[in-house]
RNA sequence: GCCGAGGUGGUGGAACGGUAUACACGAAGGACUUAAAAUCCUUUGCCCAAAAGGCUUGCGGGUUCGAAUCCCGCCCUCGGUACCA
């Protein structure tokens, strides 16, 4: 059967044999369900590109691997055919979106099937079909009925090219996520989903195996910040200006108040004298685009309103200014300005010559110079290895610290840390601030004090699953470090507090001091540390009803309405008598009519379709008007993974049993560019459905694998840049398996890679050589022993699969093939080819068949190989850490024997002569290091 | 500015604190061939004629018997974010 490897023939053959539809979402008793998913894509006529191939290949490898492990794998497929991208492409091609997407889906289907993906086409869904969007609309009505969908007038982003509003998440650096046009602000009445209701829930990634980077991105996007609201009563008026601040400890340093130009009180605040100037300023600000406001030149501008407010503690009169450095949409749209301790306020004060009042003084110096502030140091950590003492300053870290793991069951971690620290240090006034439930990775990273302390002692943090934590805990358990608490006197003698060094640096750079410290010029609060002062000042205000603790988020509600045609109609009807109401379930779907003048003109196209717009009221039967906006396509894709578990169900969006069995998705693959779009929306919808009792879980994706992008000439591949590599051409030349192999071999799957055309020849040659080796297998040879090379390949491929280092899987297979040098016995071939199978499915299937098997290799099981211990051990021999020789000995050799042999090696001996051996490092089976002098 | 990821040969990239440069591409030389392609063999981090030896993971320090890896201080590249109080 010696013949040349002909990938095209083999691949076409197996694709015609493999079943396309398998109903794999239907579970049988005893099945172990495993859900592998890649992100639903919108079908474009341009076809598949590298952006599809990479995640698709990764997901397919994982699906096939898990199939071989004996799991029942669901690997579904569908198209997100609704939405702007599809509609824009249709318009460009002069077609109706419905026809255009049907054609594109046909092309896509053919191309995907040519990839040899293990998709189950019986799951096929199309978000633009009434059978699907009926349930997208149903989800809207469910959220509406529970107060999670609402319409309101707001300043929203508008894309002048796409002629529609956009969600905040869809504006990338001031440009439309789809077309790249500069967006502008408009005041419009729009529909929103109340994602802010879930802000805190979305901050927790507990139990999820997600890349830290994506978690950080989402955490920053949500932007939680804790502080206080403080009310400033306007002089000679009943009006109150409410400000938000994270620094209530600086209240005594407030020298003016700033409101945003959009603030509702601006008109009331201006006086006859200032009216002209203020109105001109506000008008000017409204004309300024956000792009201008984002420009580099940030010279602060503003104008005095003519009004004053009363300071809630001193009763002093404080001037109120309008300035556009305060944004109207965050917090309360007003700030208390503390120019002494805030960079922006300082700059503004400089421009308009406003008073600057210092109220915080940093603690400069060492603790022994300032014993009175010792309360702000919460932990002293001793690292015996380096004999150094570290402090942890709670104010810097904002999180939960578990000291030594002595937490009793159910005990609050903060309380525990406080108790332990107080017990251990004898410090009585330990100050805690920012008591958040968990430490997020970002907090952890920018607190150098804490990071240092953890490294030194392995203090356990309550972090979401994070590899570095495990390593550190391990170190602590192995007793590499101990925690030693000093008395204050002992510590004072030896400690240098890193925080204080940091303070010096800030001053050296000439910045405004924005850190924590001790209050001065603050009357009754003088001498308190920032941490303590915050609590006391807020408590004081609260007792008078002038302030309270509060939390702000950067996250805004999700704007879901679009003034475009190609989307699910928002299922709302407004009747003069009965008011606004959602369409009842039995009248869903609200069908999107086809005969619509859909070219974007700024208004909703459905508005111009009288028989759609004018309808009857579901309640009273009278005349009523339909909502003519359509839903953002991200709504369609925020629940599709649920539909796959029961894709044809006509009476429900999904079945509870299906969701219970399959969700959360075990392995989800896609580009990290969706970190704060799709991935955040999908989590929100899942949490909302969970709150309403429709699903038993609140997270959709257990493991998310974010694949990197493929670049060409240093830039993301895109048609407009003209730097596209067409996968089809590669497949035509080298075959699908070579293409898959190369996609994986290029580099780590989670990192961006630069496309190198030549690289694929290496994989192609490898397959060719492998083919020759398998073809030579002597099937009459009954030997069962497996060569060390095959054993190693088995070990390595397994290890690399666990770590998702697919590039190393391929190189391990290459190494094995080089090692066996064209000769494998039948037993070895049967193991090796199954290791090939997830990566090179067609190739493996053909070889498997040639080896005499009548059923598919994917009905076989992943091999189990017993690893035999090696007979010999190979030592590296060093002198003073420099490599001098290698030494092969029997694995059973004793330590002193090996050392004796090593010291006699000529290459070693010459470096030992005339010197005395101070120490000999011996690591069994690995290394010998002679330390000489 | 802030947050995150990264910096290793000519290139893509390997390396639980333990032989740095695996695997592959490319290049050079050779074999086969009338010739080319394909294939096979050899060489391929730098210095030195070779050997011996020395140097080398962005830069500078440190810890360690031993550092690409850990710590401290910098520089550069790429992503995210942006007057968020």
CSV table of N, CA and C in Angstrom, one decimal, chain A residues 765-890:
chain,number,residue,atom,x,y,z
A,765,UNK,N,5.4,18.8,4.9
A,765,UNK,CA,6.5,17.8,4.8
A,765,UNK,C,6.4,16.7,5.9
A,766,UNK,N,6.0,17.2,7.0
A,766,UNK,CA,5.9,16.3,8.2
A,766,UNK,C,4.8,15.3,7.9
A,767,UNK,N,3.7,15.7,7.4
A,767,UNK,CA,2.6,14.8,7.1
A,767,UNK,C,3.0,13.8,6.0
A,768,UNK,N,3.7,14.3,5.1
A,768,UNK,CA,4.2,13.4,4.0
A,768,UNK,C,5.1,12.3,4.5
A,769,UNK,N,6.0,12.7,5.4
A,769,UNK,CA,6.9,11.7,6.0
A,769,UNK,C,6.2,10.8,6.9
A,770,UNK,N,5.2,11.3,7.7
A,770,UNK,CA,4.4,10.5,8.6
A,770,UNK,C,3.7,9.4,7.7
A,771,UNK,N,3.2,9.9,6.6
A,771,UNK,CA,2.4,9.0,5.7
A,771,UNK,C,3.3,7.8,5.3
A,772,UNK,N,4.5,8.1,4.9
A,772,UNK,CA,5.4,7.1,4.5
A,772,UNK,C,5.7,6.1,5.6
A,773,UNK,N,5.9,6.6,6.8
A,773,UNK,CA,6.2,5.8,7.9
A,773,UNK,C,5.0,4.8,8.2
A,774,UNK,N,3.8,5.4,8.2
A,774,UNK,CA,2.6,4.5,8.5
A,774,UNK,C,2.4,3.5,7.4
A,775,UNK,N,2.8,3.9,6.2
A,775,UNK,CA,2.5,3.0,5.1
A,775,UNK,C,3.5,1.8,5.2
A,776,UNK,N,4.6,1.9,5.9
A,776,UNK,CA,5.5,0.8,5.9
A,776,UNK,C,5.3,-0.1,7.1
A,777,UNK,N,4.2,0.1,7.9
A,777,UNK,CA,4.0,-0.7,9.1
A,777,UNK,C,3.7,-2.1,8.7
A,778,UNK,N,4.4,-3.0,9.3
A,778,UNK,CA,4.3,-4.5,9.1
A,778,UNK,C,3.2,-5.0,10.0
A,779,UNK,N,2.0,-5.3,9.4
A,779,UNK,CA,0.9,-5.7,10.2
A,779,UNK,C,1.0,-7.1,10.8
A,780,UNK,N,2.0,-7.8,10.3
A,780,UNK,CA,2.2,-9.2,10.9
A,780,UNK,C,3.1,-9.1,12.1
A,781,UNK,N,3.7,-8.0,12.4
A,781,UNK,CA,4.5,-7.8,13.5
A,781,UNK,C,3.6,-7.7,14.8
A,782,UNK,N,3.8,-8.6,15.7
A,782,UNK,CA,2.9,-8.6,16.8
A,782,UNK,C,3.5,-8.0,18.1
A,783,UNK,N,4.6,-7.4,17.9
A,783,UNK,CA,5.3,-6.8,19.1
A,783,UNK,C,4.4,-5.8,19.7
A,784,UNK,N,4.4,-5.8,21.1
A,784,UNK,CA,3.5,-4.8,21.8
A,784,UNK,C,4.3,-3.7,22.5
A,785,UNK,N,5.6,-3.9,22.4
A,785,UNK,CA,6.4,-2.8,23.1
A,785,UNK,C,6.4,-1.5,22.4
A,786,UNK,N,6.4,-0.5,23.2
A,786,UNK,CA,6.4,0.9,22.6
A,786,UNK,C,7.7,1.5,22.8
A,787,UNK,N,8.3,2.1,21.8
A,787,UNK,CA,9.6,2.7,21.9
A,787,UNK,C,9.5,3.9,22.8
A,788,UNK,N,10.7,4.3,23.5
A,788,UNK,CA,10.7,5.5,24.3
A,788,UNK,C,10.1,6.7,23.6
A,789,UNK,N,10.4,6.8,22.3
A,789,UNK,CA,10.0,8.0,21.6
A,789,UNK,C,8.4,8.1,21.5
A,790,UNK,N,7.8,6.9,21.4
A,790,UNK,CA,6.3,6.9,21.3
A,790,UNK,C,5.8,7.2,22.7
A,791,UNK,N,6.4,6.7,23.7
A,791,UNK,CA,6.0,6.9,25.1
A,791,UNK,C,6.1,8.4,25.4
A,792,UNK,N,7.2,9.0,25.0
A,792,UNK,CA,7.4,10.4,25.2
A,792,UNK,C,6.3,11.3,24.5
A,793,UNK,N,6.1,10.9,23.3
A,793,UNK,CA,5.1,11.6,22.5
A,793,UNK,C,3.7,11.6,23.2
A,794,UNK,N,3.4,10.4,23.7
A,794,UNK,CA,2.1,10.3,24.4
A,794,UNK,C,2.1,11.2,25.6
A,795,UNK,N,3.1,11.1,26.4
A,795,UNK,CA,3.2,12.0,27.6
A,795,UNK,C,3.1,13.4,27.3
A,796,UNK,N,3.9,13.8,26.3
A,796,UNK,CA,4.0,15.3,25.9
A,796,UNK,C,2.7,15.8,25.3
A,797,UNK,N,2.1,15.0,24.4
A,797,UNK,CA,0.8,15.5,23.8
A,797,UNK,C,-0.2,15.7,24.9
A,798,UNK,N,-0.3,14.7,25.8
A,798,UNK,CA,-1.3,14.8,26.9
A,798,UNK,C,-1.0,16.1,27.7
A,799,UNK,N,0.2,16.3,28.1
A,799,UNK,CA,0.6,17.4,28.9
A,799,UNK,C,0.3,18.7,28.2
A,800,UNK,N,0.6,18.8,26.9
A,800,UNK,CA,0.4,20.0,26.2
A,800,UNK,C,-1.1,20.3,25.9
A,801,UNK,N,-1.9,19.2,25.7
A,801,UNK,CA,-3.3,19.4,25.6
A,801,UNK,C,-3.9,20.0,26.8
A,802,UNK,N,-3.4,19.6,28.0
A,802,UNK,CA,-4.0,20.1,29.2
A,802,UNK,C,-3.7,21.6,29.4
A,803,UNK,N,-2.6,22.0,28.8
A,803,UNK,CA,-2.3,23.4,28.9
A,803,UNK,C,-2.6,24.2,27.7
A,804,UNK,N,-3.4,23.6,26.8
A,804,UNK,CA,-3.8,24.3,25.6
A,804,UNK,C,-2.6,24.8,24.7
A,805,UNK,N,-1.5,24.2,24.9
A,805,UNK,CA,-0.3,24.6,24.1
A,805,UNK,C,-0.2,23.7,22.8
A,806,UNK,N,-1.1,24.0,21.9
A,806,UNK,CA,-1.3,23.1,20.7
A,806,UNK,C,-0.1,23.1,19.8
A,807,UNK,N,0.6,24.3,19.8
A,807,UNK,CA,1.9,24.3,19.0
A,807,UNK,C,2.9,23.3,19.5
A,808,UNK,N,2.9,23.1,20.8
A,808,UNK,CA,3.8,22.1,21.4
A,808,UNK,C,3.3,20.7,21.1
A,809,UNK,N,2.0,20.5,21.0
A,809,UNK,CA,1.5,19.2,20.6
A,809,UNK,C,2.1,18.8,19.2
A,810,UNK,N,2.0,19.7,18.3
A,810,UNK,CA,2.5,19.4,17.0
A,810,UNK,C,4.0,19.1,17.0
A,811,UNK,N,4.7,20.0,17.7
A,811,UNK,CA,6.2,19.7,17.7
A,811,UNK,C,6.5,18.4,18.4
A,812,UNK,N,5.7,18.0,19.4
A,812,UNK,CA,6.0,16.7,20.0
A,812,UNK,C,5.8,15.6,19.0
A,813,UNK,N,4.8,15.7,18.2
A,813,UNK,CA,4.5,14.7,17.2
A,813,UNK,C,5.7,14.7,16.2
A,814,UNK,N,6.2,15.8,15.8
A,814,UNK,CA,7.3,15.9,14.9
A,814,UNK,C,8.5,15.3,15.5
A,815,UNK,N,8.8,15.6,16.8
A,815,UNK,CA,10.0,15.0,17.4
A,815,UNK,C,9.8,13.5,17.4
A,816,UNK,N,8.7,13.0,17.7
A,816,UNK,CA,8.5,11.5,17.8
A,816,UNK,C,8.8,10.9,16.4
A,817,UNK,N,8.3,11.5,15.4
A,817,UNK,CA,8.5,11.0,14.0
A,817,UNK,C,10.0,11.0,13.7
A,818,UNK,N,10.7,12.1,14.0
A,818,UNK,CA,12.1,12.2,13.8
A,818,UNK,C,12.8,11.1,14.5
A,819,UNK,N,12.4,10.8,15.7
A,819,UNK,CA,13.0,9.8,16.5
A,819,UNK,C,12.9,8.4,16.0
A,820,UNK,N,11.7,8.1,15.6
A,820,UNK,CA,11.5,6.7,15.1
A,820,UNK,C,12.1,6.5,13.7
A,821,UNK,N,12.4,7.6,13.1
A,821,UNK,CA,13.1,7.6,11.8
A,821,UNK,C,12.4,6.6,10.8
A,822,UNK,N,11.1,6.7,10.6
A,822,UNK,CA,10.5,6.0,9.6
A,822,UNK,C,10.0,4.6,10.0
A,823,UNK,N,10.4,4.2,11.2
A,823,UNK,CA,10.0,2.8,11.5
A,823,UNK,C,9.2,2.7,12.8
A,824,UNK,N,7.9,2.2,12.6
A,824,UNK,CA,7.1,2.0,13.8
A,824,UNK,C,6.5,0.6,13.6
A,825,UNK,N,6.3,-0.1,14.7
A,825,UNK,CA,5.6,-1.4,14.6
A,825,UNK,C,4.1,-1.1,14.7
A,826,UNK,N,3.3,-2.1,14.6
A,826,UNK,CA,1.9,-1.9,14.5
A,826,UNK,C,1.3,-1.3,15.8
A,827,UNK,N,1.8,-1.8,16.9
A,827,UNK,CA,1.3,-1.3,18.2
A,827,UNK,C,1.6,0.2,18.3
A,828,UNK,N,2.8,0.6,17.9
A,828,UNK,CA,3.2,2.0,18.0
A,828,UNK,C,2.4,2.8,17.0
A,829,UNK,N,2.2,2.3,15.8
A,829,UNK,CA,1.4,3.1,14.9
A,829,UNK,C,0.0,3.3,15.4
A,830,UNK,N,-0.6,2.3,16.1
A,830,UNK,CA,-2.0,2.5,16.6
A,830,UNK,C,-2.0,3.6,17.7
A,831,UNK,N,-1.0,3.7,18.5
A,831,UNK,CA,-1.0,4.7,19.5
A,831,UNK,C,-0.7,6.1,18.8
A,832,UNK,N,0.3,6.1,18.0
A,832,UNK,CA,0.7,7.4,17.4
A,832,UNK,C,-0.4,8.0,16.6
A,833,UNK,N,-1.1,7.2,15.8
A,833,UNK,CA,-2.1,7.8,14.9
A,833,UNK,C,-3.3,8.3,15.7
A,834,UNK,N,-3.6,7.8,16.9
A,834,UNK,CA,-4.6,8.3,17.7
A,834,UNK,C,-4.2,9.7,18.3
A,835,UNK,N,-2.9,9.8,18.5
A,835,UNK,CA,-2.4,11.1,18.9
A,835,UNK,C,-2.5,12.2,17.8
A,836,UNK,N,-2.4,11.7,16.6
A,836,UNK,CA,-2.6,12.6,15.4
A,836,UNK,C,-4.0,13.0,15.3
A,837,UNK,N,-5.0,12.2,15.6
A,837,UNK,CA,-6.4,12.3,15.3
A,837,UNK,C,-7.0,13.7,15.5
A,838,UNK,N,-6.8,14.2,16.7
A,838,UNK,CA,-7.5,15.5,17.0
A,838,UNK,C,-7.0,16.6,16.1
A,839,UNK,N,-5.7,16.5,15.7
A,839,UNK,CA,-5.1,17.6,14.9
A,839,UNK,C,-5.3,17.4,13.4
A,840,UNK,N,-5.1,16.1,13.0
A,840,UNK,CA,-5.1,15.8,11.5
A,840,UNK,C,-6.2,14.7,11.3
A,841,UNK,N,-7.5,15.1,11.4
A,841,UNK,CA,-8.5,14.1,11.4
A,841,UNK,C,-8.6,13.2,10.2
A,842,UNK,N,-8.5,13.8,9.0
A,842,UNK,CA,-8.7,13.1,7.8
A,842,UNK,C,-7.5,12.1,7.6
A,843,UNK,N,-6.3,12.6,7.8
A,843,UNK,CA,-5.1,11.8,7.8
A,843,UNK,C,-5.2,10.6,8.7
A,844,UNK,N,-5.6,10.9,9.9
A,844,UNK,CA,-5.7,9.8,10.9
A,844,UNK,C,-6.7,8.8,10.6
A,845,UNK,N,-7.8,9.3,10.1
A,845,UNK,CA,-8.9,8.3,9.7
A,845,UNK,C,-8.4,7.4,8.6
A,846,UNK,N,-7.7,7.9,7.6
A,846,UNK,CA,-7.3,7.1,6.5
A,846,UNK,C,-6.2,6.1,7.0
A,847,UNK,N,-5.3,6.5,7.8
A,847,UNK,CA,-4.3,5.6,8.3
A,847,UNK,C,-4.9,4.5,9.2
A,848,UNK,N,-5.8,5.0,10.0
A,848,UNK,CA,-6.6,4.0,10.9
A,848,UNK,C,-7.2,2.9,10.0
A,849,UNK,N,-7.8,3.4,9.0
A,849,UNK,CA,-8.5,2.4,8.1
A,849,UNK,C,-7.5,1.5,7.4
A,850,UNK,N,-6.4,2.1,7.0
A,850,UNK,CA,-5.3,1.3,6.4
A,850,UNK,C,-4.7,0.3,7.3
A,851,UNK,N,-4.8,0.6,8.6
A,851,UNK,CA,-4.3,-0.4,9.6
A,851,UNK,C,-5.2,-1.5,9.9
A,852,UNK,N,-6.3,-1.5,9.2
A,852,UNK,CA,-7.3,-2.6,9.2
A,852,UNK,C,-8.5,-2.4,10.1
A,853,UNK,N,-8.7,-1.2,10.5
A,853,UNK,CA,-9.9,-0.9,11.3
A,853,UNK,C,-11.1,-0.6,10.4
A,854,UNK,N,-12.3,-1.1,10.8
A,854,UNK,CA,-13.4,-0.9,9.9
A,854,UNK,C,-14.3,0.2,10.4
A,855,UNK,N,-14.1,0.6,11.7
A,855,UNK,CA,-14.9,1.8,12.2
A,855,UNK,C,-14.0,3.0,12.3
A,856,UNK,N,-14.7,4.1,12.5
A,856,UNK,CA,-14.0,5.4,12.5
A,856,UNK,C,-13.0,5.5,13.7
A,857,UNK,N,-11.9,6.2,13.5
A,857,UNK,CA,-11.0,6.4,14.6
A,857,UNK,C,-11.6,7.2,15.7
A,858,UNK,N,-12.6,8.0,15.4
A,858,UNK,CA,-13.3,8.8,16.5
A,858,UNK,C,-14.3,7.9,17.3
A,859,UNK,N,-14.4,6.7,16.9
A,859,UNK,CA,-15.2,5.8,17.7
A,859,UNK,C,-14.2,5.0,18.6
A,860,UNK,N,-12.9,5.1,18.3
A,860,UNK,CA,-11.9,4.5,19.2
A,860,UNK,C,-11.7,5.3,20.4
A,861,UNK,N,-10.9,4.8,21.3
A,861,UNK,CA,-10.6,5.6,22.5
A,861,UNK,C,-9.2,6.2,22.5
A,862,UNK,N,-9.0,7.2,23.2
A,862,UNK,CA,-7.7,7.8,23.4
A,862,UNK,C,-6.8,6.8,24.0
A,863,UNK,N,-5.6,6.6,23.5
A,863,UNK,CA,-4.7,5.5,24.0
A,863,UNK,C,-4.4,5.7,25.5
A,864,UNK,N,-4.1,4.6,26.1
A,864,UNK,CA,-3.6,4.6,27.5
A,864,UNK,C,-2.2,3.9,27.4
A,865,UNK,N,-1.2,4.6,27.7
A,865,UNK,CA,0.2,4.1,27.6
A,865,UNK,C,0.8,4.0,28.9
A,866,UNK,N,1.4,2.9,29.2
A,866,UNK,CA,2.1,2.7,30.5
A,866,UNK,C,3.6,3.2,30.2
A,867,UNK,N,4.0,4.2,31.0
A,867,UNK,CA,5.3,4.7,30.8
A,867,UNK,C,6.3,3.9,31.6
A,868,UNK,N,7.3,3.4,30.8
A,868,UNK,CA,8.3,2.6,31.5
A,868,UNK,C,9.5,3.5,32.0
A,869,UNK,N,9.9,3.2,33.2
A,869,UNK,CA,11.0,4.1,33.7
A,869,UNK,C,12.3,3.8,32.9
A,870,UNK,N,13.0,4.9,32.7
A,870,UNK,CA,14.2,4.8,31.9
A,870,UNK,C,15.3,4.0,32.7
A,871,UNK,N,16.1,3.3,32.0
A,871,UNK,CA,17.2,2.5,32.6
A,871,UNK,C,18.4,3.4,33.0
A,872,UNK,N,18.6,4.4,32.3
A,872,UNK,CA,19.7,5.3,32.6
A,872,UNK,C,19.3,6.7,33.0
A,873,UNK,N,20.2,7.3,33.7
A,873,UNK,CA,19.9,8.7,34.0
A,873,UNK,C,21.0,9.6,33.4
A,874,UNK,N,20.6,10.7,32.9
A,874,UNK,CA,21.6,11.6,32.3
A,874,UNK,C,21.8,12.8,33.2
A,875,UNK,N,23.0,13.0,33.6
A,875,UNK,CA,23.3,14.1,34.5
A,875,UNK,C,24.0,15.2,33.8
A,876,UNK,N,23.7,16.4,34.2
A,876,UNK,CA,24.5,17.6,33.8
A,876,UNK,C,25.5,17.9,34.9
A,877,UNK,N,26.7,18.0,34.5
A,877,UNK,CA,27.7,18.3,35.5
A,877,UNK,C,28.2,19.7,35.4
A,878,UNK,N,28.1,20.5,36.4
A,878,UNK,CA,28.5,21.9,36.4
A,878,UNK,C,29.6,22.1,37.5
A,879,UNK,N,30.4,23.1,37.2
A,879,UNK,CA,31.4,23.6,38.2
A,879,UNK,C,31.1,25.1,38.3
A,880,UNK,N,30.8,25.4,39.5
A,880,UNK,CA,30.3,26.8,39.8
A,880,UNK,C,29.2,27.3,38.9
A,881,UNK,N,28.3,26.4,38.6
A,881,UNK,CA,27.1,26.7,37.8
A,881,UNK,C,27.4,26.7,36.3
A,882,UNK,N,28.6,26.4,35.9
A,882,UNK,CA,28.8,26.4,34.5
A,882,UNK,C,28.9,25.0,34.0
A,883,UNK,N,28.2,24.7,32.9
A,883,UNK,CA,28.2,23.4,32.3
A,883,UNK,C,29.6,22.9,31.9
A,884,UNK,N,30.0,21.8,32.3
A,884,UNK,CA,31.3,21.3,31.9
A,884,UNK,C,31.2,19.9,31.2
A,885,UNK,N,30.2,19.1,31.6
A,885,UNK,CA,30.1,17.8,31.0
A,885,UNK,C,28.7,17.3,31.2
A,886,UNK,N,28.4,16.2,30.5
A,886,UNK,CA,27.2,15.4,30.8
A,886,UNK,C,27.6,14.0,31.1
A,887,UNK,N,26.8,13.3,31.9
A,887,UNK,CA,27.2,12.0,32.4
A,887,UNK,C,26.0,11.1,32.4
A,888,UNK,N,26.2,9.9,31.7
A,888,UNK,CA,25.1,9.0,31.7
A,888,UNK,C,25.4,7.8,32.6
A,889,UNK,N,24.6,7.5,33.5
A,889,UNK,CA,24.8,6.4,34.5
A,889,UNK,C,23.5,5.6,34.6
A,890,UNK,N,23.7,4.4,35.2
A,890,UNK,CA,22.5,3.6,35.4
A,890,UNK,C,21.6,4.3,36.4
